[in-house]
Short mmCIF file of C-alpha atoms in Angstrom, two decimals:
data_model
loop_
_atom_site.label_atom_id
_atom_site.label_comp_id
_atom_site.label_asym_id
_atom_site.label_seq_id
_atom_site.Cartn_x
_atom_site.Cartn_y
_atom_site.Cartn_z
CA MET R 23 11.63 24.83 2.20
CA LEU R 24 8.83 23.89 4.57
CA TYR R 25 5.86 21.80 3.48
CA ALA R 26 2.54 21.03 5.18
CA ILE R 27 1.43 17.44 4.83
CA ASN R 28 -2.24 17.07 5.65
CA GLY R 29 -3.72 13.57 5.83
CA THR R 30 -7.47 13.08 5.99
CA ASP R 31 -8.56 9.82 7.60
CA VAL R 32 -11.07 7.34 6.29
CA ARG R 33 -14.13 6.85 8.47
CA ASP R 34 -13.49 4.76 11.62
CA SER R 35 -9.72 4.82 11.09
CA LEU R 36 -8.71 4.18 14.72
CA PRO R 37 -8.12 0.40 14.41
CA LEU R 38 -5.98 0.98 11.31
CA ARG R 39 -4.05 3.76 13.03
CA LYS R 40 -3.28 1.56 16.01
CA GLN R 41 -1.85 -1.17 13.77
CA VAL R 42 0.85 1.02 12.20
CA ARG R 43 1.18 3.93 14.62
CA GLU R 44 4.70 3.03 15.77
CA GLN R 45 6.00 2.81 12.18
CA HIS R 46 4.33 6.14 11.37
CA LEU R 47 5.88 7.81 14.43
CA ALA R 48 9.32 6.32 13.70
CA ARG R 49 9.42 8.14 10.35
CA ILE R 50 8.42 11.41 12.00
CA ARG R 51 11.05 10.95 14.70
CA GLU R 52 13.60 10.54 11.91
CA LEU R 53 12.65 13.98 10.59
CA GLN R 54 12.96 15.32 14.12
CA ALA R 55 16.43 13.79 14.59
CA GLN R 56 17.50 15.41 11.32
CA GLY R 57 16.28 18.81 12.56
CA ARG R 58 13.67 19.02 9.79
CA LEU R 59 10.45 18.65 11.80
CA ILE R 60 8.55 21.80 12.77
CA MET R 61 5.46 20.09 14.21
CA ALA R 62 3.30 17.02 13.83
CA GLY R 63 0.12 15.66 15.32
CA PRO R 64 -3.37 14.29 14.75
CA TYR R 65 -6.73 16.02 14.54
CA PRO R 66 -9.02 14.60 17.26
CA ALA R 67 -12.40 13.59 15.79
CA ILE R 68 -14.16 15.32 18.70
CA ASP R 69 -13.43 18.42 20.75
CA ALA R 70 -11.10 16.70 23.22
CA SER R 71 -7.34 16.29 23.47
CA ASP R 72 -7.89 12.56 24.08
CA PRO R 73 -10.79 11.53 21.86
CA GLY R 74 -10.77 7.91 23.04
CA GLU R 75 -12.68 5.59 20.74
CA ALA R 76 -13.89 8.55 18.63
CA GLY R 77 -10.39 8.53 17.18
CA PHE R 78 -8.95 11.05 14.79
CA SER R 79 -9.98 12.70 11.55
CA GLY R 80 -6.50 13.24 10.14
CA SER R 81 -2.98 14.48 10.78
CA LEU R 82 -0.73 17.44 10.09
CA ILE R 83 3.03 17.34 9.61
CA VAL R 84 5.08 20.45 8.87
CA ALA R 85 8.65 19.67 7.92
CA GLU R 86 11.53 20.73 5.71
CA PHE R 87 12.17 18.99 2.41
CA GLU R 88 14.36 19.76 -0.61
CA SER R 89 11.37 20.09 -2.94
CA LEU R 90 7.65 19.60 -3.28
CA GLU R 91 8.35 16.34 -5.09
CA ASP R 92 10.47 15.10 -2.17
CA ALA R 93 7.76 16.06 0.32
CA ARG R 94 5.10 14.26 -1.76
CA ALA R 95 7.26 11.15 -2.08
CA TRP R 96 7.88 11.11 1.68
CA ALA R 97 4.15 11.55 2.38
CA GLU R 98 3.13 8.81 -0.05
CA ALA R 99 5.50 6.35 1.67
CA ASP R 100 3.87 6.86 5.08
CA PRO R 101 2.65 3.67 6.79
CA TYR R 102 -0.75 5.34 7.29
CA VAL R 103 -1.08 5.58 3.51
CA ASP R 104 -0.13 1.92 3.02
CA ALA R 105 -2.51 0.77 5.78
CA GLY R 106 -5.45 2.73 4.37
CA VAL R 107 -5.71 5.18 7.28
CA TYR R 108 -5.71 8.20 4.98
CA ALA R 109 -8.41 8.70 2.38
CA GLU R 110 -6.48 11.67 1.02
CA VAL R 111 -3.11 13.35 1.52
CA SER R 112 -2.30 16.87 0.40
CA VAL R 113 1.17 18.42 0.39
CA LYS R 114 1.61 22.19 0.09
CA PRO R 115 4.50 24.60 0.47
CA PHE R 116 4.34 26.32 3.85
CA LYS R 117 5.79 29.66 4.94
CA LYS R 118 6.24 29.96 8.69
CA VAL R 119 5.64 33.54 9.82
CA LEU R 120 5.00 33.25 13.58
CA PRO R 121 6.27 32.60 16.15
#
């Protein structure tokens, strides 16, 4: 089943993000290599595709997992969680309808 993982950043998270970004992306690339990733990306903190020093307000990952518990465990092991980038992470079942 698909699950939406939504991370909400702490205030001024950009320096923390930069420190562990490559480790965070490596885990997502693993999902992609396994054919389980639907989409992933950050929420710019301002209305711009490249927010510069304004940074990001969070991230969304939609991927396939065996269960909600597996999706939660994967999300909780994210380097952004360990580094304190995310103030909160929610994981919800997701049903893709379109496209």
